[in-house]
Backbone as a printed PyTorch tensor [residue, N CA C, xyz], in Angstrom:
tensor([[[ 12.4960,  -5.6740, -16.1830],
         [ 12.7190,  -6.1460, -14.8120],
         [ 13.2140,  -7.5880, -14.8380]],

        [[ 14.2210,  -7.8800, -14.0280],
         [ 14.7650,  -9.2190, -13.9630],
         [ 13.8690, -10.1210, -13.1120]],

        [[ 13.7600, -11.3770, -13.5410],
         [ 12.9080, -12.3340, -12.8390],
         [ 13.3430, -12.5120, -11.3900]],

        [[ 14.6700, -12.4440, -11.1320],
         [ 15.1400, -12.7200,  -9.7700],
         [ 14.7000, -11.6630,  -8.7550]],

        [[ 14.1950, -10.5220,  -9.2440],
         [ 13.7090,  -9.4980,  -8.3190],
         [ 12.3290,  -9.8440,  -7.7530]],

        [[ 11.6170, -10.7190,  -8.4400],
         [ 10.2630, -11.0640,  -8.0210],
         [ 10.2420, -11.5650,  -6.5800]],

        [[ 11.2180, -12.4070,  -6.2200],
         [ 11.2280, -12.9630,  -4.8700],
         [ 11.3800, -11.8770,  -3.8080]],

        [[ 12.2220, -10.8770,  -4.0810],
         [ 12.3730,  -9.7630,  -3.1380],
         [ 11.0570,  -9.0030,  -2.9940]],

        [[ 10.4170,  -8.7400,  -4.1150],
         [  9.1470,  -8.0090,  -4.1100],
         [  8.1010,  -8.7620,  -3.2940]],

        [[  8.0000, -10.0620,  -3.5250],
         [  6.9970, -10.8590,  -2.8280],
         [  7.2700, -10.8970,  -1.3210]],

        [[  8.5170, -11.1000,  -0.9300],
         [  8.8350, -11.1720,   0.4970],
         [  8.5430,  -9.8500,   1.1990]],

        [[  8.8740,  -8.7500,   0.5430],
         [  8.6120,  -7.4550,   1.1570],
         [  7.1180,  -7.1410,   1.2030]],

        [[  6.3930,  -7.5280,   0.1630],
         [  4.9420,  -7.3640,   0.1900],
         [  4.3350,  -8.1300,   1.3610]],

        [[  4.8030,  -9.3490,   1.5670],
         [  4.2590, -10.1540,   2.6660],
         [  4.5550,  -9.4970,   4.0100]],

        [[  5.7630,  -8.9590,   4.1770],
         [  6.0880,  -8.2630,   5.4250],
         [  5.1830,  -7.0480,   5.6150]],

        [[  4.9510,  -6.3100,   4.5450],
         [  4.0930,  -5.1350,   4.6070],
         [  2.6790,  -5.5260,   5.0370]],

        [[  2.1420,  -6.5660,   4.4290],
         [  0.7600,  -6.9540,   4.6820],
         [  0.5860,  -7.5390,   6.0850]],

        [[  1.5690,  -8.3010,   6.5430],
         [  1.5100,  -8.8270,   7.9090],
         [  1.5090,  -7.6700,   8.9080]],

        [[  2.3460,  -6.6540,   8.6530],
         [  2.4020,  -5.4890,   9.5400],
         [  1.0650,  -4.7490,   9.5730]],

        [[  0.3040,  -4.8490,   8.4810],
         [ -1.0130,  -4.2050,   8.4330],
         [ -2.1010,  -5.0550,   9.0820]],

        [[ -1.7460,  -6.2700,   9.4830],
         [ -2.7210,  -7.1260,  10.1350],
         [ -3.3950,  -8.1310,   9.2250]],

        [[ -2.9060,  -8.2940,   7.9910],
         [ -3.4850,  -9.2520,   7.0530],
         [ -3.0270, -10.6770,   7.3690]],

        [[ -3.8950, -11.6320,   7.1070],
         [ -3.5250, -13.0410,   7.1150],
         [ -3.0640, -13.3900,   5.7010]],

        [[ -1.8080, -13.8370,   5.5530],
         [ -1.2410, -14.0390,   4.2150],
         [ -1.1240, -15.5170,   3.8310]],

        [[ -1.8230, -16.4030,   4.5410],
         [ -1.6830, -17.8390,   4.2760],
         [ -1.9860, -18.1900,   2.8190]],

        [[ -3.1100, -17.6990,   2.2930],
         [ -3.4840, -18.0300,   0.9180],
         [ -2.5200, -17.4010,  -0.0860]],

        [[ -2.0430, -16.2130,   0.2090],
         [ -1.0420, -15.5620,  -0.6280],
         [  0.1850, -16.4720,  -0.7290]],

        [[  0.6750, -16.9440,   0.4010],
         [  1.8770, -17.7750,   0.4050],
         [  1.6660, -19.0860,  -0.3530]],

        [[  0.5170, -19.6960,  -0.1680],
         [  0.2360, -20.9520,  -0.8720],
         [  0.2150, -20.7530,  -2.3850]],

        [[ -0.4170, -19.6650,  -2.8160],
         [ -0.5540, -19.3980,  -4.2530],
         [  0.7860, -19.0490,  -4.8940]],

        [[  1.5380, -18.1530,  -4.2640],
         [  2.7850, -17.6990,  -4.9010],
         [  3.8340, -18.8000,  -4.9320]],

        [[  3.7850, -19.7180,  -3.9860],
         [  4.7510, -20.8130,  -3.9630],
         [  4.5590, -21.7570,  -5.1540]],

        [[  3.3410, -21.7860,  -5.6990],
         [  3.0350, -22.6810,  -6.8130],
         [  3.3810, -22.0830,  -8.1750]],

        [[  3.6300, -20.7790,  -8.2290],
         [  3.7820, -20.0970,  -9.5130],
         [  5.2260, -20.0410,  -9.9990]],

        [[  5.4060, -20.3850, -11.2540],
         [  6.6920, -20.1530, -11.9170],
         [  6.8600, -18.6430, -12.0670]],

        [[  8.0440, -18.1280, -11.7770],
         [  8.2550, -16.6840, -11.7920],
         [  8.0640, -16.0750, -13.1920]],

        [[  8.2400, -16.8640, -14.2430],
         [  8.0190, -16.3420, -15.5930],
         [  6.5540, -15.9880, -15.8290]],

        [[  5.6690, -16.5980, -15.0420],
         [  4.2380, -16.3250, -15.1690],
         [  3.9250, -14.8530, -14.9310]],

        [[  4.7440, -14.1920, -14.1110],
         [  4.4970, -12.7870, -13.7890],
         [  4.6320, -11.8840, -15.0160]],

        [[  5.2770, -12.3790, -16.0580],
         [  5.4950, -11.5610, -17.2470],
         [  4.6160, -12.0040, -18.4150]],

        [[  3.6360, -12.8440, -18.1120],
         [  2.6860, -13.2710, -19.1290],
         [  1.8710, -12.0680, -19.6030]],

        [[  1.7700, -11.8850, -20.9000],
         [  1.0590, -10.7200, -21.4500],
         [ -0.4590, -10.9050, -21.4610]],

        [[ -0.9320, -12.1100, -21.1770],
         [ -2.3530, -12.3960, -21.3500],
         [ -3.2150, -12.0180, -20.1500]],

        [[ -2.6480, -12.0900, -18.9610],
         [ -3.4440, -11.7790, -17.7780],
         [ -2.5170, -11.3970, -16.6330]],

        [[ -2.9950, -10.5330, -15.7230],
         [ -2.1690, -10.1560, -14.5700],
         [ -2.1970, -11.2410, -13.5040]],

        [[ -1.0630, -11.4830, -12.8810],
         [ -1.0120, -12.3890, -11.7400],
         [ -1.6480, -11.6750, -10.5530]],

        [[ -2.4860, -12.3820,  -9.8200],
         [ -3.0850, -11.7480,  -8.6470],
         [ -3.1480, -12.7140,  -7.4750]],

        [[ -3.0370, -12.1470,  -6.2840],
         [ -3.1120, -12.8860,  -5.0340],
         [ -4.1090, -12.1810,  -4.1310]],

        [[ -4.4540, -12.8330,  -3.0420],
         [ -5.2350, -12.1260,  -2.0380],
         [ -4.8720, -12.6070,  -0.6440]],

        [[ -5.0630, -11.7070,   0.3020],
         [ -4.9100, -12.0110,   1.7110],
         [ -6.2980, -11.9020,   2.3370]],

        [[ -6.3620, -11.8750,   3.6500],
         [ -7.6540, -11.7360,   4.3140],
         [ -8.3080, -10.3890,   4.0170]],

        [[ -7.4980,  -9.3720,   3.6890],
         [ -8.0490,  -8.0280,   3.5110],
         [ -7.7140,  -7.3650,   2.1800]],

        [[ -6.7950,  -7.9340,   1.4180],
         [ -6.2130,  -7.1990,   0.3010],
         [ -6.0790,  -8.0610,  -0.9500]],

        [[ -6.3490,  -7.4470,  -2.0960],
         [ -6.0380,  -8.0640,  -3.3900],
         [ -4.7570,  -7.4300,  -3.9200]],

        [[ -3.8360,  -8.2520,  -4.3910],
         [ -2.5650,  -7.7710,  -4.9340],
         [ -2.5120,  -8.1700,  -6.4000]],

        [[ -2.3620,  -7.1850,  -7.2800],
         [ -2.4040,  -7.4330,  -8.7210],
         [ -1.0740,  -7.0120,  -9.3320]],

        [[ -0.3840,  -7.9550,  -9.9660],
         [  0.8710,  -7.6800, -10.6470],
         [  0.5990,  -7.4180, -12.1260]],

        [[  0.9590,  -6.2390, -12.5880],
         [  0.8440,  -5.8970, -14.0130],
         [  2.2110,  -5.3660, -14.4400]],

        [[  3.1200,  -6.2810, -14.7730],
         [  4.5280,  -5.9300, -14.9330],
         [  4.9450,  -5.6300, -16.3750]],

        [[  3.9880,  -5.5770, -17.2790],
         [  4.2880,  -5.1430, -18.6380],
         [  3.4050,  -3.9330, -18.9470]],

        [[  3.8010,  -3.1620, -19.9410],
         [  3.0150,  -1.9750, -20.2890],
         [  1.6060,  -2.3520, -20.7200]],

        [[  1.4920,  -3.4480, -21.4780],
         [  0.1750,  -3.8700, -21.9500],
         [ -0.7360,  -4.2760, -20.7980]],

        [[ -0.1900,  -5.0340, -19.8590],
         [ -0.9990,  -5.4480, -18.7140],
         [ -1.3820,  -4.2580, -17.8430]],

        [[ -0.4400,  -3.3640, -17.6560],
         [ -0.7330,  -2.1680, -16.8580],
         [ -1.8630,  -1.3710, -17.4920]],

        [[ -1.8000,  -1.1720, -18.8020],
         [ -2.8620,  -0.4510, -19.5140],
         [ -4.1850,  -1.1810, -19.3970]],

        [[ -4.1310,  -2.5230, -19.4890],
         [ -5.3590,  -3.3160, -19.4130],
         [ -6.0120,  -3.1880, -18.0420]],

        [[ -5.1990,  -3.2190, -16.9720],
         [ -5.7480,  -3.1080, -15.6170],
         [ -6.3340,  -1.7210, -15.3910]],

        [[ -5.6300,  -0.6840, -15.8290],
         [ -6.1360,   0.6810, -15.6540],
         [ -7.4140,   0.8790, -16.4620]],

        [[ -7.4600,   0.3390, -17.6820],
         [ -8.6790,   0.4340, -18.5030],
         [ -9.8380,  -0.2890, -17.8260]],

        [[ -9.5450,  -1.4370, -17.2110],
         [-10.5840,  -2.1910, -16.5090],
         [-11.1240,  -1.3930, -15.3220]],

        [[-10.2290,  -0.6960, -14.6270],
         [-10.6710,   0.1660, -13.5310],
         [-11.5770,   1.2770, -14.0460]],

        [[-11.2160,   1.8560, -15.1770],
         [-12.0290,   2.9280, -15.7540],
         [-13.4280,   2.4350, -16.1140]],

        [[-13.4940,   1.2380, -16.6870],
         [-14.7920,   0.6770, -17.0910],
         [-15.6990,   0.4290, -15.8860]],

        [[-15.0950,   0.1500, -14.7490],
         [-15.8650,  -0.1970, -13.5560],
         [-15.9620,   0.9430, -12.5520]],

        [[-15.5290,   2.1330, -12.9430],
         [-15.4340,   3.2330, -11.9880],
         [-16.7750,   3.5990, -11.3580]],

        [[-17.8740,   3.5000, -12.1250],
         [-19.1740,   3.8840, -11.5870],
         [-19.6470,   2.9090, -10.5130]],

        [[-19.1820,   1.6800, -10.5880],
         [-19.5290,   0.6680,  -9.5820],
         [-18.3760,  -0.3220,  -9.4990]],

        [[-17.5280,  -0.1400,  -8.5050],
         [-16.3190,  -0.9460,  -8.4100],
         [-16.5790,  -2.4010,  -8.0390]],

        [[-17.8220,  -2.7380,  -7.7470],
         [-18.1210,  -4.0990,  -7.2970],
         [-17.7060,  -5.1390,  -8.3300]],

        [[-17.9100,  -4.8290,  -9.6230],
         [-17.5530,  -5.7830, -10.6670],
         [-16.0560,  -6.0560, -10.7000]],

        [[-15.2590,  -5.0140, -10.6260],
         [-13.7990,  -5.1730, -10.6040],
         [-13.3730,  -5.9410,  -9.3670]],

        [[-13.9530,  -5.5970,  -8.2360],
         [-13.5840,  -6.2290,  -6.9730],
         [-13.9170,  -7.7200,  -6.9870]],

        [[-15.0690,  -8.0780,  -7.5450],
         [-15.4390,  -9.4970,  -7.6160],
         [-14.4340, -10.2920,  -8.4480]],

        [[-13.9210,  -9.6580,  -9.4840],
         [-12.9490, -10.3260, -10.3550],
         [-11.6590, -10.6340,  -9.6050]],

        [[-11.3500,  -9.8200,  -8.5920],
         [-10.1040,  -9.9770,  -7.8460],
         [-10.3780, -10.3080,  -6.3760]],

        [[-11.1520, -11.3520,  -6.1670],
         [-11.3300, -11.9650,  -4.8460],
         [-12.1240, -11.1470,  -3.8440]],

        [[-12.8880, -10.1850,  -4.3270],
         [-13.8140,  -9.4850,  -3.4570],
         [-13.1990,  -8.5920,  -2.4120]],

        [[-12.0000,  -8.0720,  -2.6610],
         [-11.3220,  -7.2160,  -1.6880],
         [-11.3480,  -5.7580,  -2.1530]],

        [[-11.7720,  -4.8770,  -1.2560],
         [-11.8130,  -3.4550,  -1.5970],
         [-10.4990,  -2.7440,  -1.2870]],

        [[ -9.5670,  -3.4410,  -0.6350],
         [ -8.2010,  -2.9460,  -0.5170],
         [ -7.4110,  -3.5680,  -1.6680]],

        [[ -6.8880,  -2.7260,  -2.5420],
         [ -6.2190,  -3.2190,  -3.7420],
         [ -4.8220,  -2.6120,  -3.8410]],

        [[ -3.8310,  -3.4760,  -4.0680],
         [ -2.4660,  -3.0280,  -4.3330],
         [ -2.1030,  -3.4420,  -5.7500]],

        [[ -1.6960,  -2.4740,  -6.5590],
         [ -1.2200,  -2.7320,  -7.9100],
         [  0.2970,  -2.6610,  -7.9100]],

        [[  0.9390,  -3.6230,  -8.5450],
         [  2.3930,  -3.6240,  -8.6630],
         [  2.7480,  -3.4600, -10.1330]],

        [[  3.4470,  -2.3690, -10.4420],
         [  3.8270,  -2.0440, -11.8090],
         [  5.3410,  -2.1230, -11.9780]],

        [[  5.7800,  -2.2660, -13.2270],
         [  7.2000,  -2.1660, -13.5240],
         [  7.6590,  -0.7350, -13.2660]],

        [[  8.9210,  -0.4590, -13.4860],
         [  9.4680,   0.8350, -13.0760],
         [  9.2480,   1.9690, -14.0700]],

        [[  8.5930,   1.6970, -15.1940],
         [  8.2590,   2.7690, -16.1210],
         [  7.3190,   3.7600, -15.4410]],

        [[  7.5690,   5.0370, -15.6350],
         [  6.7460,   6.0530, -15.0060],
         [  5.3350,   6.0460, -15.5860]],

        [[  4.3640,   6.2500, -14.7210],
         [  2.9840,   6.3910, -15.1800],
         [  2.7620,   7.7960, -15.7040]],

        [[  1.8350,   7.9210, -16.6410],
         [  1.4870,   9.2460, -17.1350],
         [  0.7060,   9.9870, -16.0490]],

        [[  0.7250,  11.3060, -16.1160],
         [ -0.0170,  12.1150, -15.1460],
         [ -1.5050,  11.7860, -15.1590]],

        [[ -2.1360,  11.6390, -16.3410],
         [ -3.5580,  11.2640, -16.3390],
         [ -3.8230,   9.9290, -15.6490]],

        [[ -2.9160,   8.9580, -15.8250],
         [ -3.0980,   7.6550, -15.1780],
         [ -3.0110,   7.7760, -13.6660]],

        [[ -2.0360,   8.5370, -13.1770],
         [ -1.8900,   8.7400, -11.7310],
         [ -3.1350,   9.4250, -11.1740]],

        [[ -3.6280,  10.4230, -11.8790],
         [ -4.8280,  11.1420, -11.4420],
         [ -6.0260,  10.2060, -11.3950]],

        [[ -6.1320,   9.3400, -12.4010],
         [ -7.2750,   8.4460, -12.4380],
         [ -7.2070,   7.4140, -11.3110]],

        [[ -6.0220,   6.9030, -11.0350],
         [ -5.8800,   5.9570,  -9.9300],
         [ -6.2320,   6.6210,  -8.5980]],

        [[ -5.9300,   7.9050,  -8.4840],
         [ -6.2890,   8.6480,  -7.2770],
         [ -7.8080,   8.7440,  -7.1370]],

        [[ -8.4980,   8.9390,  -8.2620],
         [ -9.9640,   8.9870,  -8.2420],
         [-10.5390,   7.6450,  -7.7930]],

        [[ -9.9860,   6.5480,  -8.3390],
         [-10.4470,   5.2200,  -7.9580],
         [-10.2050,   4.9660,  -6.4730]],

        [[ -9.0650,   5.4330,  -5.9790],
         [ -8.7600,   5.2930,  -4.5560],
         [ -9.8440,   5.9450,  -3.7150]],

        [[-10.2650,   7.1460,  -4.0820],
         [-11.3130,   7.8540,  -3.3270],
         [-12.6310,   7.0870,  -3.3710]],

        [[-12.9370,   6.4760,  -4.5290],
         [-14.1650,   5.6820,  -4.6460],
         [-14.1090,   4.4840,  -3.7050]],

        [[-12.9680,   3.8050,  -3.6780],
         [-12.8220,   2.6320,  -2.8190],
         [-12.8070,   3.0010,  -1.3400]],

        [[-12.2650,   4.1730,  -1.0230],
         [-12.2490,   4.5880,   0.3820],
         [-13.6550,   4.7830,   0.9180]],

        [[-14.5910,   5.1470,   0.0500],
         [-15.9900,   5.2740,   0.4800],
         [-16.5800,   3.9160,   0.8380]],

        [[-15.9240,   2.8440,   0.3630],
         [-16.3540,   1.4760,   0.6800],
         [-15.4190,   0.8580,   1.7220]],

        [[-14.7130,   1.7380,   2.4620],
         [-13.7630,   1.3170,   3.4990],
         [-12.5660,   0.5480,   2.9390]],

        [[-12.2440,   0.7790,   1.6690],
         [-11.0670,   0.1730,   1.0670],
         [-10.0720,   1.2440,   0.6640]],

        [[ -9.1510,   0.8840,  -0.2130],
         [ -8.2260,   1.8640,  -0.7700],
         [ -7.5120,   1.2350,  -1.9600]],

        [[ -6.9810,   2.0770,  -2.8250],
         [ -6.1770,   1.6180,  -3.9520],
         [ -4.7920,   2.2210,  -3.8170]],

        [[ -3.7730,   1.3720,  -3.8750],
         [ -2.3920,   1.8370,  -3.8810],
         [ -1.6730,   1.2150,  -5.0660]],

        [[ -0.6980,   1.9380,  -5.5960],
         [  0.1660,   1.3210,  -6.5980],
         [  1.6160,   1.5200,  -6.1900]],

        [[  2.4150,   0.5000,  -6.4660],
         [  3.8460,   0.5230,  -6.1760],
         [  4.6030,   0.1300,  -7.4350]],

        [[  5.7100,   0.8150,  -7.6800],
         [  6.6450,   0.3570,  -8.6910],
         [  7.5530,  -0.6860,  -8.0500]],

        [[  8.0820,  -1.5750,  -8.8710],
         [  8.9130,  -2.6640,  -8.3720],
         [ 10.0370,  -2.1510,  -7.4810]],

        [[ 10.7010,  -1.0750,  -7.8840],
         [ 11.8310,  -0.5610,  -7.0990],
         [ 11.4350,  -0.1660,  -5.6780]],

        [[ 10.1620,   0.1830,  -5.4710],
         [  9.7020,   0.5660,  -4.1410],
         [  9.5170,  -0.6500,  -3.2380]],

        [[  9.5270,  -1.8370,  -3.8350],
         [  9.2680,  -3.0500,  -3.0700],
         [ 10.4850,  -3.9640,  -2.9780]],

        [[ 11.6450,  -3.4420,  -3.3390],
         [ 12.8670,  -4.2370,  -3.2580],
         [ 13.4950,  -4.1760,  -1.8700]],

        [[ 12.9250,  -3.3580,  -0.9910],
         [ 13.4250,  -3.2530,   0.3800],
         [ 12.2640,  -2.8730,   1.2830]],

        [[ 12.4210,  -3.1280,   2.5540],
         [ 11.4290,  -2.7620,   3.5560],
         [ 11.9180,  -1.4940,   4.2580]],

        [[ 11.3240,  -0.3320,   3.9680],
         [ 11.8470,   0.9250,   4.5340],
         [ 11.7300,   1.0000,   6.0410]],

        [[ 10.8320,   0.2150,   6.6380],
         [ 10.6820,   0.2840,   8.0940],
         [ 11.8470,  -0.3680,   8.8230]],

        [[ 12.6950,  -1.1070,   8.0860],
         [ 13.8540,  -1.7620,   8.7030],
         [ 15.1120,  -0.8970,   8.6660]],

        [[ 15.0150,   0.2640,   8.0240],
         [ 16.1810,   1.1410,   7.9390],
         [ 16.4820,   1.7380,   9.3130]],

        [[ 17.7460,   1.7750,   9.6620],
         [ 18.1560,   2.2560,  10.9880],
         [ 17.7150,   3.6860,  11.2690]],

        [[ 17.6040,   4.5040,  10.2200],
         [ 17.2810,   5.9120,  10.4120],
         [ 15.7800,   6.1960,  10.3880]],

        [[ 14.9720,   5.1550,  10.1850],
         [ 13.5190,   5.3420,  10.1320],
         [ 12.9140,   4.9590,  11.4820]],

        [[ 12.3280,   5.9140,  12.2010],
         [ 11.7150,   5.5830,  13.4910],
         [ 10.4250,   4.7840,  13.2810]],

        [[  9.9760,   4.0590,  14.2810],
         [  8.7240,   3.3060,  14.1630],
         [  7.5280,   4.2270,  13.9010]],

        [[  6.7100,   3.8260,  12.9350],
         [  5.4770,   4.5430,  12.6060],
         [  4.2990,   3.6040,  12.8580]],

        [[  3.2150,   4.1400,  13.4210],
         [  2.0250,   3.3230,  13.6560],
         [  0.7720,   4.1180,  13.3120]],

        [[ -0.0550,   3.5300,  12.4560],
         [ -1.3190,   4.1830,  12.1120],
         [ -2.2760,   4.0940,  13.2920]],

        [[ -2.8980,   5.2150,  13.6470],
         [ -3.8200,   5.2350,  14.7730],
         [ -5.2420,   4.9020,  14.3230]],

        [[ -5.9770,   4.2270,  15.1800],
         [ -7.3960,   3.9960,  14.9140],
         [ -8.1400,   5.3180,  15.1010]],

        [[ -9.3860,   5.3510,  14.6840],
         [-10.1830,   6.5740,  14.8250],
         [-10.3160,   6.9720,  16.2910]],

        [[-10.5040,   5.9820,  17.1640],
         [-10.6310,   6.2800,  18.5930],
         [ -9.3160,   6.8060,  19.1640]],

        [[ -8.2010,   6.2050,  18.7490],
         [ -6.8950,   6.6730,  19.2340],
         [ -6.6140,   8.0880,  18.7410]],

        [[ -6.9820,   8.3810,  17.4990],
         [ -6.7730,   9.7260,  16.9490],
         [ -7.5780,  10.7560,  17.7370]],

        [[ -8.8010,  10.3900,  18.0850],
         [ -9.6460,  11.2940,  18.8770],
         [ -9.0250,  11.5660,  20.2390]],

        [[ -8.4960,  10.5330,  20.8670],
         [ -7.8650,  10.6950,  22.1800],
         [ -6.6480,  11.6070,  22.1100]],

        [[ -5.8420,  11.4420,  21.0500],
         [ -4.6520,  12.2750,  20.8860],
         [ -5.0530,  13.7410,  20.7240]],

        [[ -6.0630,  13.9850,  19.8970],
         [ -6.4890,  15.3640,  19.6570],
         [ -7.0480,  15.9980,  20.9240]],

        [[ -7.7800,  15.2160,  21.7110],
         [ -8.3120,  15.7320,  22.9760],
         [ -7.1890,  15.9940,  23.9780]],

        [[ -6.2200,  15.0680,  24.0340],
         [ -5.1150,  15.1980,  24.9880],
         [ -4.3060,  16.4620,  24.7260]],

        [[ -4.0650,  16.7690,  23.4560],
         [ -3.2260,  17.9180,  23.1100],
         [ -4.0380,  19.1460,  22.7050]],

        [[ -5.3360,  19.0970,  22.9700],
         [ -6.2420,  20.2290,  22.7280],
         [ -6.1820,  20.6920,  21.2620]],

        [[ -6.1550,  19.7210,  20.3510],
         [ -6.1210,  20.0240,  18.9190],
         [ -7.5560,  20.0370,  18.4060]],

        [[ -7.9860,  21.1750,  17.8750],
         [ -9.3700,  21.3050,  17.4090],
         [ -9.5460,  20.8010,  15.9760]],

        [[ -8.4910,  20.9050,  15.1850],
         [ -8.5850,  20.5070,  13.7780],
         [ -7.3150,  19.7780,  13.3730]],

        [[ -7.4690,  18.7460,  12.5530],
         [ -6.2900,  18.0210,  12.0820],
         [ -5.3790,  18.9150,  11.2480]],

        [[ -5.9380,  19.9770,  10.6950],
         [ -5.1480,  20.9240,   9.9170],
         [ -4.1120,  21.6630,  10.7500]],

        [[ -4.2650,  21.6190,  12.0790],
         [ -3.3000,  22.2680,  12.9680],
         [ -2.0680,  21.3990,  13.2050]],

        [[ -2.1220,  20.1500,  12.7600],
         [ -1.0610,  19.1950,  13.0730],
         [  0.0270,  19.1950,  12.0100]],

        [[  1.2320,  18.7490,  12.3640],
         [  2.2580,  18.4960,  11.3370],
         [  1.7070,  17.4800,  10.3450]],

        [[  2.1690,  17.5500,   9.1100],
         [  1.5900,  16.7440,   8.0440],
         [  2.5630,  15.6970,   7.5130]],

        [[  1.9980,  14.6400,   6.9250],
         [  2.7670,  13.6540,   6.1830],
         [  1.9930,  13.3730,   4.9000]],

        [[  2.6660,  13.3690,   3.7750],
         [  1.9980,  13.1300,   2.4980],
         [  1.6130,  11.6620,   2.3620]],

        [[  0.4630,  11.4020,   1.7400],
         [  0.0530,  10.0070,   1.5460],
         [  0.9740,   9.2960,   0.5620]],

        [[  1.7900,  10.0720,  -0.1660],
         [  2.7700,   9.4870,  -1.0920],
         [  4.1230,   9.2420,  -0.4280]],

        [[  4.2690,   9.6370,   0.8280],
         [  5.5100,   9.3880,   1.5690],
         [  5.7630,   7.8770,   1.6250]],

        [[  7.0310,   7.4960,   1.5590],
         [  7.3940,   6.0770,   1.5160],
         [  6.7760,   5.2970,   2.6820]],

        [[  6.9040,   5.8210,   3.8880],
         [  6.3790,   5.1050,   5.0510],
         [  4.8590,   5.1590,   5.0880]],

        [[  4.2840,   6.2870,   4.7060],
         [  2.8170,   6.3940,   4.6650],
         [  2.2350,   5.3510,   3.7230]],

        [[  2.8620,   5.1740,   2.5560],
         [  2.4000,   4.1510,   1.6190],
         [  2.5700,   2.7620,   2.2220]],

        [[  3.6900,   2.5410,   2.8660],
         [  4.0030,   1.2100,   3.3930],
         [  2.9900,   0.7620,   4.4410]],

        [[  2.5850,   1.6700,   5.3260],
         [  1.6580,   1.2790,   6.3900],
         [  0.1990,   1.4510,   5.9720]],

        [[ -0.0290,   1.9220,   4.7470],
         [ -1.4020,   2.0480,   4.2480],
         [ -2.1550,   3.2130,   4.8390]],

        [[ -1.4700,   4.3420,   5.0080],
         [ -2.0740,   5.5140,   5.6330],
         [ -2.9720,   6.2460,   4.6320]],

        [[ -4.2020,   6.5250,   5.0440],
         [ -5.1430,   7.2530,   4.2020],
         [ -5.1560,   8.7280,   4.5810]],

        [[ -5.5600,   9.5590,   3.6350],
         [ -5.6630,  10.9880,   3.9100],
         [ -6.6630,  11.2170,   5.0450]],

        [[ -6.2590,  12.0360,   6.0020],
         [ -7.1070,  12.3080,   7.1590],
         [ -6.7830,  11.4490,   8.3640]],

        [[ -6.0140,  10.3740,   8.1750],
         [ -5.6410,   9.5160,   9.2980],
         [ -4.3890,  10.0520,   9.9890]],

        [[ -4.2160,   9.6570,  11.2520],
         [ -3.0530,  10.0980,  12.0310],
         [ -2.0560,   8.9580,  12.1780]],

        [[ -0.7880,   9.3270,  12.2140],
         [  0.2660,   8.3540,  12.4390],
         [  1.0470,   8.7670,  13.6850]],

        [[  1.3880,   7.7730,  14.4870],
         [  2.2170,   7.9910,  15.6650],
         [  3.6490,   7.6150,  15.3240]],

        [[  4.5760,   8.4960,  15.6290],
         [  5.9870,   8.2580,  15.3390],
         [  6.7570,   8.2620,  16.6580]],

        [[  7.5450,   7.2170,  16.8710],
         [  8.2730,   7.0790,  18.1380],
         [  9.7510,   7.3880,  17.9170]],

        [[ 10.2530,   8.3260,  18.6660],
         [ 11.6790,   8.6620,  18.5960],
         [ 12.3280,   8.4370,  19.9640]],

        [[ 13.6430,   8.3380,  19.9490],
         [ 14.3950,   8.1010,  21.1830],
         [ 15.4530,   9.1870,  21.3540]],

        [[ 15.6220,   9.6000,  22.5810],
         [ 16.6190,  10.6090,  22.9020],
         [ 17.4290,  10.0870,  24.0880]],

        [[ 18.7430,  10.2220,  24.0210],
         [ 19.5930,   9.6850,  25.0820],
         [ 19.2660,  10.2840,  26.4410]],

        [[ 18.8050,  11.5400,  26.4290],
         [ 18.5210,  12.2130,  27.6960],
         [ 17.0950,  11.9800,  28.1830]],

        [[ 16.1360,  12.1210,  27.2810],
         [ 14.7300,  12.0340,  27.6940],
         [ 14.0880,  10.6920,  27.4070]],

        [[ 14.7800,   9.8010,  26.6960],
         [ 14.2350,   8.4860,  26.3930],
         [ 13.2340,   8.5170,  25.2460]],

        [[ 12.2250,   7.6700,  25.3410],
         [ 11.2350,   7.5410,  24.2660],
         [ 10.2370,   8.7020,  24.3100]],

        [[  9.9230,   9.2540,  23.1550],
         [  8.8530,  10.2490,  23.0930],
         [  8.0920,  10.0890,  21.7820]],

        [[  6.8590,  10.5900,  21.7930],
         [  5.9380,  10.3770,  20.6780],
         [  5.5770,  11.7060,  20.0280]],

        [[  5.4030,  11.6600,  18.7090],
         [  4.7660,  12.8030,  18.0600],
         [  3.8910,  12.2900,  16.9300]],

        [[  3.0470,  13.1680,  16.4250],
         [  1.9580,  12.7470,  15.5610],
         [  1.8570,  13.6140,  14.3080]],

        [[  1.4700,  12.9900,  13.2320],
         [  1.2550,  13.7080,  11.9780],
         [ -0.0710,  13.2790,  11.3580]],

        [[ -0.6280,  14.1950,  10.5950],
         [ -1.8650,  13.9100,   9.8730],
         [ -1.5400,  13.6900,   8.4020]],

        [[ -2.1160,  12.6770,   7.8140],
         [ -1.8590,  12.3540,   6.4130],
         [ -2.7030,  13.2420,   5.4950]],

        [[ -2.0630,  13.7900,   4.4720],
         [ -2.7680,  14.6150,   3.4730],
         [ -2.4330,  14.1230,   2.0780]]])
């Protein structure tokens, strides 16, 4: 990965986190002080935090393996790992573009489920996924994650007894990842029609 891509990744991450409601002041202060070559240091992963999220850059194979191994060691009690990275149970890992092995992806999914029980989540992004903001694309309609109360109101309004009856969106979908959608949560999507104007529809994340 070229060093000049780091700035694009950081700017898009900040846009993503602000859209999620995070305060990014400390993130901005920290990243402004760092030489971009530091991101490729083999000795330790670069990490930042916002009001709600820890962001960990592991841009070499060795660092990526080290972070995943550290997660495995702390799987029975994630508190130790979380304390090491600013006490945030929402964690974003940023990896280089090398594909992860299937066992690694499966294990990260397990860790995500553990963190969700603590009202957090674990996401990982490859660098290429963070070189642009997909919500700014002209063909992507606005997506908004609904709160639990809003989801309940929608289901009552449309007489939906089970979320399984709803259209689905995968938690691996580009926009679902971007807005931090968890499995079981609902997303509101706004579309426009020249004749009928604005209209809403809803999907459940799986």
